[in-house]
PDB file of C-alpha atoms in Angstrom:
ATOM      1  CA  MET A 287      83.872  86.855  32.584  1.00  0.00           C
ATOM      2  CA  THR A 288      84.476  88.918  36.050  1.00  0.00           C
ATOM      3  CA  GLU A 289      84.537  92.189  37.040  1.00  0.00           C
ATOM      4  CA  LYS A 290      87.621  93.041  38.765  1.00  0.00           C
ATOM      5  CA  LYS A 291      86.492  94.387  42.525  1.00  0.00           C
ATOM      6  CA  THR A 292      88.198  96.540  44.437  1.00  0.00           C
ATOM      7  CA  LEU A 293      90.023  97.390  47.298  1.00  0.00           C
ATOM      8  CA  GLU A 294      87.369  98.370  48.797  1.00  0.00           C
ATOM      9  CA  GLN A 295      84.427  95.310  47.870  1.00  0.00           C
ATOM     10  CA  LYS A 296      87.680  93.037  49.139  1.00  0.00           C
ATOM     11  CA  SER A 297      87.969  94.741  53.013  1.00  0.00           C
ATOM     12  CA  ASP A 298      84.314  94.934  53.453  1.00  0.00           C
ATOM     13  CA  ARG A 299      84.622  91.630  52.486  1.00  0.00           C
ATOM     14  CA  VAL A 300      86.785  90.274  55.167  1.00  0.00           C
ATOM     15  CA  LEU A 301      85.516  92.302  57.331  1.00  0.00           C
ATOM     16  CA  GLN A 302      82.193  91.179  56.909  1.00  0.00           C
ATOM     17  CA  ILE A 303      83.281  87.646  56.894  1.00  0.00           C
ATOM     18  CA  LEU A 304      85.242  88.327  60.167  1.00  0.00           C
ATOM     19  CA  LYS A 305      82.091  89.599  61.346  1.00  0.00           C
ATOM     20  CA  PHE A 306      80.634  85.992  61.263  1.00  0.00           C
ATOM     21  CA  ARG A 307      83.767  84.508  62.577  1.00  0.00           C
ATOM     22  CA  ALA A 308      82.662  86.939  65.797  1.00  0.00           C
ATOM     23  CA  LEU A 309      79.417  86.535  65.855  1.00  0.00           C
ATOM     24  CA  TYR A 310      79.181  82.133  65.183  1.00  0.00           C
ATOM     25  CA  LYS A 311      82.463  81.894  67.883  1.00  0.00           C
ATOM     26  CA  LEU A 312      80.346  83.699  70.275  1.00  0.00           C
ATOM     27  CA  GLU A 313      77.694  80.895  69.309  1.00  0.00           C
ATOM     28  CA  GLY A 314      80.265  77.952  70.514  1.00  0.00           C
ATOM     29  CA  GLY A 315      80.987  77.630  67.102  1.00  0.00           C
ATOM     30  CA  GLU A 316      84.414  76.318  66.239  1.00  0.00           C
ATOM     31  CA  PHE A 317      86.608  77.418  63.416  1.00  0.00           C
ATOM     32  CA  GLN A 318      89.263  76.079  61.780  1.00  0.00           C
ATOM     33  CA  ASP A 319      93.335  77.566  62.423  1.00  0.00           C
ATOM     34  CA  GLY A 320      93.810  78.561  58.982  1.00  0.00           C
ATOM     35  CA  TYR A 321      90.806  80.821  58.575  1.00  0.00           C
ATOM     36  CA  THR A 322      93.924  84.006  57.856  1.00  0.00           C
ATOM     37  CA  VAL A 323      93.316  87.144  55.271  1.00  0.00           C
ATOM     38  CA  ASP A 324      94.142  85.304  52.518  1.00  0.00           C
ATOM     39  CA  ILE A 325      92.440  82.745  52.842  1.00  0.00           C
ATOM     40  CA  ILE A 326      89.412  84.466  53.202  1.00  0.00           C
ATOM     41  CA  LEU A 327      90.352  87.312  49.888  1.00  0.00           C
ATOM     42  CA  LYS A 328      91.007  84.471  47.852  1.00  0.00           C
ATOM     43  CA  SER A 329      88.004  82.138  48.239  1.00  0.00           C
ATOM     44  CA  ASN A 330      86.144  85.215  47.781  1.00  0.00           C
ATOM     45  CA  PHE A 331      88.073  86.794  45.098  1.00  0.00           C
ATOM     46  CA  GLU A 332      89.885  85.304  41.611  1.00  0.00           C
ATOM     47  CA  ASP A 333      91.956  88.295  40.954  1.00  0.00           C
ATOM     48  CA  VAL A 334      94.259  88.415  44.761  1.00  0.00           C
ATOM     49  CA  THR A 335      97.929  89.105  44.754  1.00  0.00           C
ATOM     50  CA  ASP A 336      99.627  88.451  48.377  1.00  0.00           C
ATOM     51  CA  GLY A 337     100.852  91.920  47.821  1.00  0.00           C
ATOM     52  CA  GLU A 338      96.969  92.830  48.023  1.00  0.00           C
ATOM     53  CA  VAL A 339      96.336  90.687  50.925  1.00  0.00           C
ATOM     54  CA  GLN A 340      99.522  92.361  53.464  1.00  0.00           C
ATOM     55  CA  TYR A 341      98.062  95.699  52.034  1.00  0.00           C
ATOM     56  CA  ILE A 342      94.735  95.571  52.804  1.00  0.00           C
ATOM     57  CA  ALA A 343      95.507  93.097  55.788  1.00  0.00           C
ATOM     58  CA  ASP A 344      97.731  96.347  56.879  1.00  0.00           C
ATOM     59  CA  ILE A 345      94.758  98.830  55.896  1.00  0.00           C
ATOM     60  CA  LEU A 346      92.063  97.557  58.304  1.00  0.00           C
ATOM     61  CA  ILE A 347      94.944  97.009  61.134  1.00  0.00           C
ATOM     62  CA  ALA A 348      95.904 100.859  60.292  1.00  0.00           C
ATOM     63  CA  ASP A 349      91.903 101.840  61.193  1.00  0.00           C
ATOM     64  CA  GLY A 350      91.454  99.560  63.906  1.00  0.00           C
ATOM     65  CA  TYR A 351      89.044  97.246  62.517  1.00  0.00           C
ATOM     66  CA  ILE A 352      90.942  93.620  62.881  1.00  0.00           C
ATOM     67  CA  GLU A 353      93.848  93.414  65.213  1.00  0.00           C
ATOM     68  CA  LYS A 354      95.387  89.772  65.498  1.00  0.00           C
ATOM     69  CA  ASP A 355      93.337  87.357  67.497  1.00  0.00           C
ATOM     70  CA  GLU A 356      95.470  86.464  70.583  1.00  0.00           C
ATOM     71  CA  SER A 357      93.896  83.204  71.486  1.00  0.00           C
ATOM     72  CA  GLU A 358      94.348  81.461  68.162  1.00  0.00           C
ATOM     73  CA  THR A 359      97.238  81.346  65.878  1.00  0.00           C
ATOM     74  CA  GLU A 360      99.019  84.414  64.079  1.00  0.00           C
ATOM     75  CA  SER A 361      98.096  85.056  61.223  1.00  0.00           C
ATOM     76  CA  LEU A 362      94.418  84.832  62.683  1.00  0.00           C
ATOM     77  CA  TYR A 363      92.535  88.746  63.837  1.00  0.00           C
ATOM     78  CA  LYS A 364      89.519  89.006  65.035  1.00  0.00           C
ATOM     79  CA  ILE A 365      87.283  92.610  64.335  1.00  0.00           C
ATOM     80  CA  THR A 366      87.144  95.008  66.609  1.00  0.00           C
ATOM     81  CA  ARG A 367      83.820  96.575  67.903  1.00  0.00           C
ATOM     82  CA  SER A 368      84.629  99.675  65.712  1.00  0.00           C
ATOM     83  CA  GLY A 369      85.215  97.482  62.820  1.00  0.00           C
ATOM     84  CA  GLN A 370      81.453  95.525  63.538  1.00  0.00           C
ATOM     85  CA  ARG A 371      80.203  99.271  64.255  1.00  0.00           C
ATOM     86  CA  PHE A 372      81.752 100.902  60.111  1.00  0.00           C
ATOM     87  CA  ILE A 373      81.097  97.267  58.588  1.00  0.00           C
ATOM     88  CA  ASP A 374      77.449  97.934  59.979  1.00  0.00           C
ATOM     89  CA  GLU A 375      76.695 101.626  59.229  1.00  0.00           C
ATOM     90  CA  VAL A 376      79.286 102.487  56.047  1.00  0.00           C
ATOM     91  CA  GLY A 377      82.057 100.180  55.200  1.00  0.00           C
ATOM     92  CA  TYR A 378      84.055 100.906  52.808  1.00  0.00           C
ATOM     93  CA  GLU A 379      82.602 100.435  49.365  1.00  0.00           C
ATOM     94  CA  LYS A 380      79.314 102.905  50.894  1.00  0.00           C
ATOM     95  CA  ARG A 381      82.007 105.677  52.429  1.00  0.00           C
ATOM     96  CA  LYS A 382      83.720 105.277  48.649  1.00  0.00           C
ATOM     97  CA  ILE A 383      80.061 105.950  46.782  1.00  0.00           C
ATOM     98  CA  ASP A 384      78.994 108.965  49.533  1.00  0.00           C
ATOM     99  CA  ILE A 385      82.588 110.314  49.197  1.00  0.00           C
ATOM    100  CA  GLU A 386      81.959 110.827  45.240  1.00  0.00           C
ATOM    101  CA  ASN A 387      78.603 111.721  45.820  1.00  0.00           C
ATOM    102  CA  ARG A 388      79.307 114.454  47.848  1.00  0.00           C
ATOM    103  CA  ARG A 389      81.849 115.291  45.228  1.00  0.00           C
ATOM    104  CA  LYS A 390      79.709 115.491  42.237  1.00  0.00           C
ATOM    105  CA  ILE A 391      77.663 117.628  44.573  1.00  0.00           C
ATOM    106  CA  ASP A 392      79.651 119.881  44.979  1.00  0.00           C
ATOM    107  CA  GLU A 393      80.403 120.483  41.516  1.00  0.00           C
ATOM    108  CA  LEU A 394      76.575 120.961  41.173  1.00  0.00           C
ATOM    109  CA  THR A 395      76.449 123.213  43.392  1.00  0.00           C
ATOM    110  CA  ILE A 396      79.186 125.395  42.434  1.00  0.00           C
ATOM    111  CA  LYS A 397      78.518 125.272  38.686  1.00  0.00           C
ATOM    112  CA  SER A 398      74.339 126.783  39.731  1.00  0.00           C
ATOM    113  CA  LEU A 399      76.579 129.138  41.596  1.00  0.00           C
ATOM    114  CA  ASN A 400      78.509 130.298  38.680  1.00  0.00           C
ATOM    115  CA  ARG A 401      75.113 130.651  37.103  1.00  0.00           C
ATOM    116  CA  ALA A 402      72.919 132.245  39.470  1.00  0.00           C
ATOM    117  CA  LYS A 403      76.195 134.840  39.339  1.00  0.00           C
ATOM    118  CA  LEU A 404      75.626 134.983  36.414  1.00  0.00           C
ATOM    119  CA  ALA A 405      72.098 135.731  35.990  1.00  0.00           C
ATOM    120  CA  LEU A 406      72.481 138.878  39.037  1.00  0.00           C
ATOM    121  CA  TRP A 407      75.340 139.938  36.364  1.00  0.00           C
ATOM    122  CA  ILE A 408      72.479 140.161  33.724  1.00  0.00           C
ATOM    123  CA  SER A 409      69.922 141.279  36.172  1.00  0.00           C
ATOM    124  CA  LEU A 410      72.202 144.001  37.495  1.00  0.00           C
ATOM    125  CA  PHE A 411      73.588 145.433  33.878  1.00  0.00           C
ATOM    126  CA  ALA A 412      69.219 145.539  32.760  1.00  0.00           C
ATOM    127  CA  VAL A 413      68.528 147.837  35.601  1.00  0.00           C
ATOM    128  CA  ILE A 414      71.644 150.105  35.171  1.00  0.00           C
ATOM    129  CA  ILE A 415      70.556 150.240  31.307  1.00  0.00           C
ATOM    130  CA  SER A 416      66.902 150.516  32.333  1.00  0.00           C
ATOM    131  CA  ALA A 417      67.682 153.388  34.348  1.00  0.00           C
ATOM    132  CA  LEU A 418      70.300 154.773  32.220  1.00  0.00           C
ATOM    133  CA  THR A 419      67.075 154.537  29.323  1.00  0.00           C
ATOM    134  CA  LEU A 420      64.372 156.681  31.471  1.00  0.00           C
ATOM    135  CA  LEU A 421      67.108 159.342  32.678  1.00  0.00           C
ATOM    136  CA  LEU A 422      67.973 160.179  29.197  1.00  0.00           C
ATOM    137  CA  ASP A 423      63.943 160.113  28.076  1.00  0.00           C
ATOM    138  CA  LYS A 424      63.454 162.766  30.931  1.00  0.00           C
ATOM    139  CA  SER A 425      66.143 165.059  29.201  1.00  0.00           C
TER     140      SER A 425
END
């Protein structure tokens, strides 16, 4: 049984393939007209619904990473320059992992600060007791 892929992984795959398509076209290669987001997703993943295809396409368009390919049929998209930079540098999956790691670091930092605060109070309490003991011994 294969592992269910996340929306981030599917979105990254669309960007990777559209980037490859753009590079291939730049070198004079030709692609078939039926190479849509739907076909990209359904040929790469088993568990894709039509609603998910539309959702991923909408996200990629809203984020500015893909746009309709004016020179092709209406259902084709092309990757934008920002989409190429995004998939080269980060991608949705890595960004999700980075956010989760940042949350974990924040959580551990807060725990560490709470421990340091407790240690400070214990040390302060020990100094006060030592000072009181010293004052009472002098009397």
